[in-house]
Coordinates of C-alpha atoms in Angstrom, one line a residue:
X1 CA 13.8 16.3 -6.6
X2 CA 11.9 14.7 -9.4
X3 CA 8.4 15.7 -10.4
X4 CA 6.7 12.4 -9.4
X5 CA 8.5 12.5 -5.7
X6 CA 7.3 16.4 -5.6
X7 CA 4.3 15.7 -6.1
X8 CA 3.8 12.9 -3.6
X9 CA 4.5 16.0 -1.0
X10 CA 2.4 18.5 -2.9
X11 CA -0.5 17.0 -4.0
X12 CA -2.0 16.4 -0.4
X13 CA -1.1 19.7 0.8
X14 CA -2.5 21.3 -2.4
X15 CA -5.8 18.9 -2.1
X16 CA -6.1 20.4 2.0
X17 CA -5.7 24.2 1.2
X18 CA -8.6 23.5 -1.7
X19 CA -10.8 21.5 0.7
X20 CA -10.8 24.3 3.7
X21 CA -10.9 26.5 0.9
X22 CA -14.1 25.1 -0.5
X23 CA -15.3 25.2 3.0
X24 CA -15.0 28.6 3.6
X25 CA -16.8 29.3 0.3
X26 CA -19.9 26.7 0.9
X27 CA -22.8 29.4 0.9
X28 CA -21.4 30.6 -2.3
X29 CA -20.8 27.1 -3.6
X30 CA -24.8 26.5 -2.9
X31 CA -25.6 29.6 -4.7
X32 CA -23.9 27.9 -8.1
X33 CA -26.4 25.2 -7.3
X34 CA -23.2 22.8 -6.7
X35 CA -24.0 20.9 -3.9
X36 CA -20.3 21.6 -1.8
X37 CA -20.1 18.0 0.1
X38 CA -20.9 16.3 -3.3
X39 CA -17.8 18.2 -4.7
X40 CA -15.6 17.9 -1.5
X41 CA -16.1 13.9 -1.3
X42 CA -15.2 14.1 -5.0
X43 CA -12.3 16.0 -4.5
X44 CA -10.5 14.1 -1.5
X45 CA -11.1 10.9 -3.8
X46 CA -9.4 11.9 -6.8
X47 CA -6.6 13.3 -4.2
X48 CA -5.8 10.9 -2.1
X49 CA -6.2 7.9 -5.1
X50 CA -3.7 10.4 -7.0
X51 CA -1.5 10.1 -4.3
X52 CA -1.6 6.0 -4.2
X53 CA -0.8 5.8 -8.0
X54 CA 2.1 8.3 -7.6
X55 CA 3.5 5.8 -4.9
X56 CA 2.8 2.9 -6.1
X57 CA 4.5 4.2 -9.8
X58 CA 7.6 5.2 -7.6
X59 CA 7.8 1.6 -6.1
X60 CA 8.7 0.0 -9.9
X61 CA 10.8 2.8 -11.3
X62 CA 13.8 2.6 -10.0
X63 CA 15.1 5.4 -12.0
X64 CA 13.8 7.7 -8.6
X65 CA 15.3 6.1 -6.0
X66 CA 18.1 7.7 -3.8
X67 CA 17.7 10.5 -6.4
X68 CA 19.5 13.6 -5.8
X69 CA 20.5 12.0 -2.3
X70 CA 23.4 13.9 -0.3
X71 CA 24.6 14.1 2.7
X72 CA 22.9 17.6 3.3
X73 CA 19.7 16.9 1.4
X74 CA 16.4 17.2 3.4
X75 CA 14.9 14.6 1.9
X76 CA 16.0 10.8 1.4
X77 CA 13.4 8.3 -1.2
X78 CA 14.3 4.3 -1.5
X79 CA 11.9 1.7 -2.8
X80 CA 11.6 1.3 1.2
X81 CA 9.8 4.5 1.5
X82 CA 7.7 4.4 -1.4
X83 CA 6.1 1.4 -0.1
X84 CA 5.6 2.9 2.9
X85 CA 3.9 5.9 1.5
X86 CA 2.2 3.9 -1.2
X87 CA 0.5 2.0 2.3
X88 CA -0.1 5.2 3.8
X89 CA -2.0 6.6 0.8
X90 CA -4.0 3.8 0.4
X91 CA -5.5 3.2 3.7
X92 CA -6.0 7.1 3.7
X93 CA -7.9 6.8 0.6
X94 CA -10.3 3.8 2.2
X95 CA -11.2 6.0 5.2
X96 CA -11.8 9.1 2.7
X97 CA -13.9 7.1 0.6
X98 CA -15.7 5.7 3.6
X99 CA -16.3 8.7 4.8
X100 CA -18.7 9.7 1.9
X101 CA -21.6 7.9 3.9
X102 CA -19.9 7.8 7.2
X103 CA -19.5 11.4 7.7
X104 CA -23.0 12.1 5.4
X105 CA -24.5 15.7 6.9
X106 CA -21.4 16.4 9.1
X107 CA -20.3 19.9 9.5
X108 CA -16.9 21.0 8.2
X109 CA -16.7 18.3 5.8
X110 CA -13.7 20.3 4.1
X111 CA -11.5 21.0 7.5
X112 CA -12.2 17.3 8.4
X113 CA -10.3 16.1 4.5
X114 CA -8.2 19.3 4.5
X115 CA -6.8 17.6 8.2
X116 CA -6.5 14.7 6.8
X117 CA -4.5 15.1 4.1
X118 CA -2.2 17.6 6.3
X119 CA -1.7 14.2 8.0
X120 CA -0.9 12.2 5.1
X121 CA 1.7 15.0 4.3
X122 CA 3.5 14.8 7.8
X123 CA 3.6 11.1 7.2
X124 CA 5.0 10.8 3.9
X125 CA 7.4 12.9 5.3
X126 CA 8.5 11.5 8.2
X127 CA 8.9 8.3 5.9
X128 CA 11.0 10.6 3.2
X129 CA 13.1 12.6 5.7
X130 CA 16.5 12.2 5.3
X131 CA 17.5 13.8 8.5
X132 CA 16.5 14.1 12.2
X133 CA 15.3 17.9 11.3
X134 CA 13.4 17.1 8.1
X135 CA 11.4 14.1 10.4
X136 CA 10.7 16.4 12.8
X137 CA 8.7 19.0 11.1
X138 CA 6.9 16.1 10.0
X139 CA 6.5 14.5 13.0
X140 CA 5.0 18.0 14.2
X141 CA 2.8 18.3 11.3
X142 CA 1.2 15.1 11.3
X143 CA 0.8 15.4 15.3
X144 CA -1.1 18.5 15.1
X145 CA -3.3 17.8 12.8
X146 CA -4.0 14.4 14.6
X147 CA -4.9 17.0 17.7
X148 CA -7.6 18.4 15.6
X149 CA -9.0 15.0 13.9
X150 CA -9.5 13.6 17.9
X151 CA -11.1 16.4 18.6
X152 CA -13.4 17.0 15.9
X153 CA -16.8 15.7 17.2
X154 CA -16.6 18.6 19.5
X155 CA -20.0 18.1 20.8
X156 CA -19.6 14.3 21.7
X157 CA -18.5 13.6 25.4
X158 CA -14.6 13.2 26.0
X159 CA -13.3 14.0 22.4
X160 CA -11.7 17.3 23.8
X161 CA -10.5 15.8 27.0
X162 CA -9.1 13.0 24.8
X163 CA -7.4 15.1 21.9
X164 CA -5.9 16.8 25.1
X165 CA -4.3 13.9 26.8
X166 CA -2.8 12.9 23.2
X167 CA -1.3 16.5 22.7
X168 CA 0.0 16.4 26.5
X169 CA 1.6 13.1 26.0
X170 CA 2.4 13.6 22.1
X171 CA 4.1 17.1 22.8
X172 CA 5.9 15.3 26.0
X173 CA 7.6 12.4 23.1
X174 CA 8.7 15.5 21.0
X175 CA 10.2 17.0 23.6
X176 CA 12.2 13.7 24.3
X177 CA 13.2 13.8 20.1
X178 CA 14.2 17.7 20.2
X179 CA 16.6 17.0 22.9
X180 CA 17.7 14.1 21.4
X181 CA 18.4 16.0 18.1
X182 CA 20.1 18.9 20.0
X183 CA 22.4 16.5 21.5
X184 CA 23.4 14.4 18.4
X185 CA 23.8 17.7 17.0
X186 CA 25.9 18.8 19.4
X187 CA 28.0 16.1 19.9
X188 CA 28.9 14.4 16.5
X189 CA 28.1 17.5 14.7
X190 CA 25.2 16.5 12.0
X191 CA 21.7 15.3 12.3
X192 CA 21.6 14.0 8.3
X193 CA 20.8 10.2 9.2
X194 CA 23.8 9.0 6.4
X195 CA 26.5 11.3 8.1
X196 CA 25.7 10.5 11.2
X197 CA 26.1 6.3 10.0
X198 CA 29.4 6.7 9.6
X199 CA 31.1 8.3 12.5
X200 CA 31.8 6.1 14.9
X201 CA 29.1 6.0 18.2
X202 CA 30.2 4.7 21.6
X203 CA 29.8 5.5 25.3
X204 CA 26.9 6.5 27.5
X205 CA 26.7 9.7 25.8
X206 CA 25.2 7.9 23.0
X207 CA 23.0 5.4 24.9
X208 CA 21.7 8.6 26.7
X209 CA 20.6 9.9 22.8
X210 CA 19.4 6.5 21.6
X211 CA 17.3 6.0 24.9
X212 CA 15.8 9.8 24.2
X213 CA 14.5 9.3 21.1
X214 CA 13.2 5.6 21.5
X215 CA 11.5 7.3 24.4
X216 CA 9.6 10.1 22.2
X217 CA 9.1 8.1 19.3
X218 CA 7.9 4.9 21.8
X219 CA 4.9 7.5 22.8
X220 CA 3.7 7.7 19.1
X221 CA 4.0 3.8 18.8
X222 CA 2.0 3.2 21.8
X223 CA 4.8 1.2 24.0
X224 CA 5.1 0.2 27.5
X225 CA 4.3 3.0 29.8
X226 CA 3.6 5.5 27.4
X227 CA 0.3 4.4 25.6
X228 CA -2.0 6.1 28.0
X229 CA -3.3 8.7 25.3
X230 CA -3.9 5.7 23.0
X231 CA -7.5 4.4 24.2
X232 CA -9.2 7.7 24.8
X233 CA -8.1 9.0 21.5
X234 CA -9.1 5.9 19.7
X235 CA -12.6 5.6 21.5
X236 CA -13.6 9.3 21.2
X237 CA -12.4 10.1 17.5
X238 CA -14.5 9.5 14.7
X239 CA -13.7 5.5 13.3
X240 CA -12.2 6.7 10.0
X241 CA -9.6 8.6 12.5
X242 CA -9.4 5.9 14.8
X243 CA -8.7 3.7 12.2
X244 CA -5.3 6.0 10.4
X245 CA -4.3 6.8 14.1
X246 CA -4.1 3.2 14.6
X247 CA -3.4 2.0 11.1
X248 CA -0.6 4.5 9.9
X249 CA 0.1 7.0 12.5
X250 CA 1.7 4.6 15.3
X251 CA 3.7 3.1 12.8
X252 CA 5.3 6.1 12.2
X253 CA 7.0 6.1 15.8
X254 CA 8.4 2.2 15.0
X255 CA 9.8 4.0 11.6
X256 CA 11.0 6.8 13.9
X257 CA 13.1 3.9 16.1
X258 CA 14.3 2.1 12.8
X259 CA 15.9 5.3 11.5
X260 CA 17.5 5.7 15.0
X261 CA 18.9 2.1 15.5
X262 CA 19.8 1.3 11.6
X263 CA 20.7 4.7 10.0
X264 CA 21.8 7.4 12.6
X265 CA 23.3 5.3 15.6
X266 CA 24.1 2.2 13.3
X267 CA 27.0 1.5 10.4
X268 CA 30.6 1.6 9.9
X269 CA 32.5 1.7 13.2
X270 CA 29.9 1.2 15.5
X271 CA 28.6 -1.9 17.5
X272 CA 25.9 0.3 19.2
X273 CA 23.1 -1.9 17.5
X274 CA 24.2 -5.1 18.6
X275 CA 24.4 -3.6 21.9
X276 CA 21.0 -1.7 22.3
X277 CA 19.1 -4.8 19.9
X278 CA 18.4 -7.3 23.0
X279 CA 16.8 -3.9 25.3
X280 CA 14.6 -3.3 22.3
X281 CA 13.3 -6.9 22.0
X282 CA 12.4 -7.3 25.9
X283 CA 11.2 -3.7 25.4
X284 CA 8.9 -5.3 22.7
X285 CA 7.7 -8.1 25.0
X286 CA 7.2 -6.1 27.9
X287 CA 4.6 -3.8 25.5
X288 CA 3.1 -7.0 24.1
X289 CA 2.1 -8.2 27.8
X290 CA 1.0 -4.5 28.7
X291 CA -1.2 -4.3 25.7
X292 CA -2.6 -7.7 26.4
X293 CA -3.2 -7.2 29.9
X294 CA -5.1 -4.1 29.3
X295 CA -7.0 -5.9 26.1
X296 CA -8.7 -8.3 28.8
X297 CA -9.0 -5.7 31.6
X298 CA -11.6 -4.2 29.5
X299 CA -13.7 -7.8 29.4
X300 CA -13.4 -7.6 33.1
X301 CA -15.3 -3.8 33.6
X302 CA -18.6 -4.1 34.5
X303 CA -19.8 -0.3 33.1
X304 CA -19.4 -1.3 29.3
X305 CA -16.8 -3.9 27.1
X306 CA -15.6 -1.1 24.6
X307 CA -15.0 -2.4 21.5
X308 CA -13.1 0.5 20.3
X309 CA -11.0 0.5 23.3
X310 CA -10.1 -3.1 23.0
X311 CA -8.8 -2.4 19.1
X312 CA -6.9 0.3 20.6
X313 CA -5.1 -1.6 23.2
X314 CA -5.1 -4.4 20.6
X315 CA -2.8 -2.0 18.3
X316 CA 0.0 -2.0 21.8
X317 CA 0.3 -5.6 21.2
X318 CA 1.1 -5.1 17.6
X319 CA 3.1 -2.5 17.9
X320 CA 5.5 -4.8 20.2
X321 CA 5.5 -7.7 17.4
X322 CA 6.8 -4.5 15.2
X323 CA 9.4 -3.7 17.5
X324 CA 10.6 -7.3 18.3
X325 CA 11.6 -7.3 14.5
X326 CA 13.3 -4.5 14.7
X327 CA 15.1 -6.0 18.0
X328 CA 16.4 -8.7 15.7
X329 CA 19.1 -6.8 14.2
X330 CA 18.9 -8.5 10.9
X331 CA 17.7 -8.2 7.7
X332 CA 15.0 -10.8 7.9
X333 CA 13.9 -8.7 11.1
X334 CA 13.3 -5.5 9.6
X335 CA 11.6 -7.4 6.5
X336 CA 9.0 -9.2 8.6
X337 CA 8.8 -5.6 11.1
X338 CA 8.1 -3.5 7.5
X339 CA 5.4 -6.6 6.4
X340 CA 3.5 -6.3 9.8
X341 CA 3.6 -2.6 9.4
X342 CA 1.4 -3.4 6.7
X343 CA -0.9 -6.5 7.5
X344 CA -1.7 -5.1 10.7
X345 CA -2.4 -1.3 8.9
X346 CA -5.0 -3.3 7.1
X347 CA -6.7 -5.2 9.8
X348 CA -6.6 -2.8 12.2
X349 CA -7.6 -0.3 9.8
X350 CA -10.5 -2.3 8.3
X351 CA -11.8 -3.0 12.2
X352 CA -11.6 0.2 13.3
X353 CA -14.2 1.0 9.8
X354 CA -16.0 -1.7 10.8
X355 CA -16.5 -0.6 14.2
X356 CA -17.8 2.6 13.2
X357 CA -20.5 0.7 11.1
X358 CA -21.3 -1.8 14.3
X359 CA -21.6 1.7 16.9
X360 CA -24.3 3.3 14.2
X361 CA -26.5 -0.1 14.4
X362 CA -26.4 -0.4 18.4
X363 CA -26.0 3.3 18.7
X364 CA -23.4 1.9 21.5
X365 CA -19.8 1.0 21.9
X366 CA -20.5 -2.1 24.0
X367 CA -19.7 -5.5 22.4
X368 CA -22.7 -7.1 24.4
X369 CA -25.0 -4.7 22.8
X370 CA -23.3 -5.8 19.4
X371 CA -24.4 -9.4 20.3
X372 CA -25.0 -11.9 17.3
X373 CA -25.1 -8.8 14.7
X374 CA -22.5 -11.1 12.6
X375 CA -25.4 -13.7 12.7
X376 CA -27.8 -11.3 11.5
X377 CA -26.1 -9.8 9.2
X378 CA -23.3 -12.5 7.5
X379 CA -21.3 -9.5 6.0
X380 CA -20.7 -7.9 9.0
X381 CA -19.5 -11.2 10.6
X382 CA -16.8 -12.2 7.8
X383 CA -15.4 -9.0 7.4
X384 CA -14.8 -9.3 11.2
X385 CA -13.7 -12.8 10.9
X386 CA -11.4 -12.1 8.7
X387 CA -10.1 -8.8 10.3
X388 CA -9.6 -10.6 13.4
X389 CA -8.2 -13.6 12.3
X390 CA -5.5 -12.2 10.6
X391 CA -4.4 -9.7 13.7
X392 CA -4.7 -13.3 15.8
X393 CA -2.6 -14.4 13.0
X394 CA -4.6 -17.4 11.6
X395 CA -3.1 -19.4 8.3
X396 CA -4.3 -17.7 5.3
X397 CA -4.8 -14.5 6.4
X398 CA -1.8 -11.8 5.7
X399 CA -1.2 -11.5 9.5
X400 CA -0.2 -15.4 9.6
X401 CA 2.8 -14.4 7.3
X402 CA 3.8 -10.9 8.8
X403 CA 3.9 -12.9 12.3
X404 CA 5.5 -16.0 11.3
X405 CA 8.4 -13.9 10.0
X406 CA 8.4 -12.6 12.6
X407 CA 9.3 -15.4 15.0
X408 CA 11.6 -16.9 12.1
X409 CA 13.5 -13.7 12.5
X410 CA 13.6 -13.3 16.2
X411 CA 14.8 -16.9 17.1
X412 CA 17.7 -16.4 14.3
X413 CA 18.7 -12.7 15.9
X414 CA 21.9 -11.8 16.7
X415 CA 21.3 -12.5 20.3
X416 CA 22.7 -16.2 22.0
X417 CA 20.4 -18.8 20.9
X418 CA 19.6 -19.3 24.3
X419 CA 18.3 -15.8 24.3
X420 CA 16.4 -16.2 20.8
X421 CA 14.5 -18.9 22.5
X422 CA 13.4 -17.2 25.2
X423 CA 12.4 -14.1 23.3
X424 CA 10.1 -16.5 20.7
X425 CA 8.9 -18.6 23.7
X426 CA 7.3 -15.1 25.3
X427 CA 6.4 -13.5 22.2
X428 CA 4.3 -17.1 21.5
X429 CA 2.8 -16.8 24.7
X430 CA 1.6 -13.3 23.9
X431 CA 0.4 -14.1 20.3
X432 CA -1.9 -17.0 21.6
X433 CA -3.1 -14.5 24.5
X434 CA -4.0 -11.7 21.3
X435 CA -5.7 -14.4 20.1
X436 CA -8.0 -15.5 22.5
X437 CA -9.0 -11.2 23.0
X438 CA -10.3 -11.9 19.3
X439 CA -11.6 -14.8 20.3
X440 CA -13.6 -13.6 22.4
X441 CA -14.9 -10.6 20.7
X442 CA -15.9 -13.4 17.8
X443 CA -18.0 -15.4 20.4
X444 CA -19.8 -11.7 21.3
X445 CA -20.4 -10.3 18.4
X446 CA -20.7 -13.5 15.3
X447 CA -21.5 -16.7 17.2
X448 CA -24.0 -15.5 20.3
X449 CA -27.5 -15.0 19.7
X450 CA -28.9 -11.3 19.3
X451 CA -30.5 -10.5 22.9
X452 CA -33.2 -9.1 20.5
X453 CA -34.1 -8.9 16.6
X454 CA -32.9 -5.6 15.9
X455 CA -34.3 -3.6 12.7
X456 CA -32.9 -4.6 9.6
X457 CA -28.7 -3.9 8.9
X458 CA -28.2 -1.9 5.9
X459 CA -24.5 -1.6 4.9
X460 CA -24.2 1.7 3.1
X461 CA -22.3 1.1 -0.3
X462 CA -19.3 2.4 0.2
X463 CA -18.8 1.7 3.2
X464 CA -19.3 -1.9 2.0
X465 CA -17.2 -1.6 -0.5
X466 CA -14.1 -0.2 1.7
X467 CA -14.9 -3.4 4.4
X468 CA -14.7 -5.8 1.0
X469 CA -11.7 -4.0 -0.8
X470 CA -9.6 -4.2 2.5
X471 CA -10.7 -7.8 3.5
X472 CA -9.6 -8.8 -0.3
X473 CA -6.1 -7.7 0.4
X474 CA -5.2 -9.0 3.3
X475 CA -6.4 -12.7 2.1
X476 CA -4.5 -12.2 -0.9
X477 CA -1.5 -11.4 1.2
X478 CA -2.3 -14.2 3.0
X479 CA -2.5 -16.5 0.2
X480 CA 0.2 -14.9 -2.2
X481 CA 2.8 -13.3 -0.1
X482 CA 5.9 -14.3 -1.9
X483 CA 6.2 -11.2 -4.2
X484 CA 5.0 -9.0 -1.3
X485 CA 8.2 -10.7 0.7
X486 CA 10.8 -10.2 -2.1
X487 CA 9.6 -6.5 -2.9
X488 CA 10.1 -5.4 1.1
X489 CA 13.3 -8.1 1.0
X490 CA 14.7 -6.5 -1.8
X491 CA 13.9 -2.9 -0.2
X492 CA 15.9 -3.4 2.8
X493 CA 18.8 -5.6 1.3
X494 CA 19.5 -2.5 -1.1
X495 CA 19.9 -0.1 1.9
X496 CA 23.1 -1.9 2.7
X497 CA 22.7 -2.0 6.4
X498 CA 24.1 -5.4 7.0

């Protein structure tokens, strides 16, 4: 492997053995007179920004791409994946550097970045993995040390219960993919995603594997049925969490399906795509309406409107556009899938920051007790406009492109037209029923008057300065998208896949 790809691997798990190292040597740290959060907010900066210029460097040179790529190596880089991690490492670096006033006075401030970046690891390689083995020590990585990041406000009520339920459920997907590996394994005699392409795939023996791991990878990503760990995990982890576990993490059990439907169980001699494509995309609608309905079912509870709940369902919905791309079977479907990966990483991501600055003011995750902050305080309410407009997928806004694609690609699938139109007409429906959930949390939280003055908002500085950096992006995406379109269109089309 090349140095730079190395150390896109390395780096992170080099910055989490320092960080849990400088935690274990804080009383000494004080007795240099250092002040050890100072130097451990400093640290997880300068690693996690190392990271995003190491993937965003590997996105133009070209000279590292499919390097060293064989048919038994473990690990597989494109231009595909280098975006991928480039996204990963940045919205990882906006929830470190929001944590330097979020998580001000926390205990364990190195475990917390040392987790985190033991997360960015398993990502990056899940994304890099070049066979089913490879993904899945990834997979396991990254799933642990989710566990943990649920779970770290031990004291607050739920996060254990919650981190449980995710590792109950999470473990349970695994369990689906390590029999779905033994099996491949055992019946076509490989699990390298390249080998696998090109030996012909046919039969129910294959649907059986294909089902398995869209099954454990469909937990991750939050689909129908199997999103039950999604809310509590959300609501009870600390934002900057809530906002990678939503932003990057379920996004890694869409990439898991892609691998699965375009690489392993896709290629030369096989129609198995064209066969399985159509049960993906109602797959996809069906967890579009299940995230929707259980978006407004929180509206409807009389206890308390969670806002943080609502984002996580919210995320369901998303995940189905995603999916629905990927149902297409063509190459403008897995460009659009890959460009809502990353508008919705960045709304999501930025609401979920957001939220965590709204729950400090009201010391409450109730969007009634949030009334008319966006009045008071006109920051708070365009970031949130802007968040929400582009999930809702509002013109200007990088969501409105990622989404439009989205339905170009979907009613040109390789389905009947007939087909195509019914699969755009319910996605619509579903997109203008996300919509009004934003709507609504608008009218709560920017357009209602405040019950009650509350004190004055102060926005700490960098948590402003995440909440503006993020909201910048996505309205240049939404304003300038064509050279984000050609790079992820020129990504896939040099995979070969079509």
């Amino acid at each position: 492997m090349n140095t730079i790809l190395s150390l896109i691997l390395i780096v992170p798990v080099v910055g989490a053995a320092l960080l849990v190292l400088f935690e274990q040597f804080r009383n000494f740290i004080v007795k240099m007179k250092i002040n050890p959060d100072f130097l451990q907010h400093i640290f997880a900066n300068l690693t996690a920004l190392t990271v995003l210029v190491l993937g965003i460097y590997s996105i133009f040179d070209n000279s590292l791409w499919n390097l060293n790529t064989t048919s038994d190596s473990l690990l597989k880089f494109g231009e595909l994946e280098a975006i991928l991690v480039s996204v990963f490492a940045f919205l990882v670096w906006m929830a470190v550097l929001f944590s330097v006033d979020y998580m001000k006075d926390k205990k364990a401030l190195g475990n917390y970045y040392g987790l985190i970046f033991t997360l960015l690891t398993g990502l990056s390689s899940v994304v890099l993995a070049s066979n089913y083995f490879t993904l899945f020590i990834g997979w396991e990585l990254f799933g642990l040390s989710g566990y943990a990041l649920v779970a770290f406000d031990r004291e607050k009520r739920g996060a254990v219960e919650a981190s449980l339920k995710y590792f109950i459920m999470s473990t349970a997907g695994s369990m689906f993919i390590i029999l779905a590996t033994a099996l491949t394994y055992g019946v076509y005699g490989s699990v390298s995603f390249d080998t696998l392409r090109g030996i012909p795939k046919e039969g129910a023996m294959a649907g059986l594997i294909v089902a398995l791991y869209v099954i454990g990878f469909g937990v991750t990503a939050a689909m129908f049925l199997l999103n039950a760990w999604l809310p509590d995990a959300h609501s009870n982890a600390p934002s900057t969490i809530s906002a990678l576990l939503s932003g990057i993490v379920v996004k890694a059990g869409a990439f898991g399906i892609y691998r699965t439907l375009y690489w392993a169980f896709s290629g030369t001699g096989n129609n198995l795509l064209s066969n399985t494509s159509l049960v993906i995309s109602w797959l996809a609608i069906l967890t579009m309406v299940d995230g929707n309905f259980l978006v407004f079912a929180q509206f409807k509870r009389d206890d308390i409107i969670d806002l943080k709940r609502i984002l996580a369902y919210s995320t369901t919905v998303h995940l189905g556009f995603v999916v629905l791309g990927l149902g297409s079977g063509t190459s403008v479907g897995l460009t659009s899938s890959f460009l809502h990966i990353i508008t919705h990483s960045l709304g999501k991501g930025m609401l979920f920051l957001l939220s965590g600055l709204l729950i400090s003011v009201v010391s409450s995750r109730d969007v009634r007790d949030m009334q008319g902050i966006g009045r008071q305080k006109p920051f708070l309410g365009i970031i949130l406009t802007i968040g929400l407009l582009s999930l809702g997928g509002i013109p200007i806004t990088g969501g409105f492109v990622s989404k439009l694609l989205i339905f170009v690609a979907t009613l040109n699938g390789n389905h009947s037209y007939a087909m195509n139109i019914v699969l755009v007409t319910f996605a619509g429906i579903n997109a203008v029923l996300a919509l009004g959930g934003y709507l609504l949390l608008l009218k709560y939280i920017v357009f209602d008057e405040p019950k009650e003055e509350k004190k004055e908002i102060k926005v700490p500085i960098y948590e402003g300065i995440v909440l503006s950096i993020i909201a910048i992006v996505i309205m240049f995406i939404g304003l300038w998208p064509e050279k984000l379109i050609e790079l992820i269109r020129d990504a896939v089309n040099a995979l070969n896949l079509f």
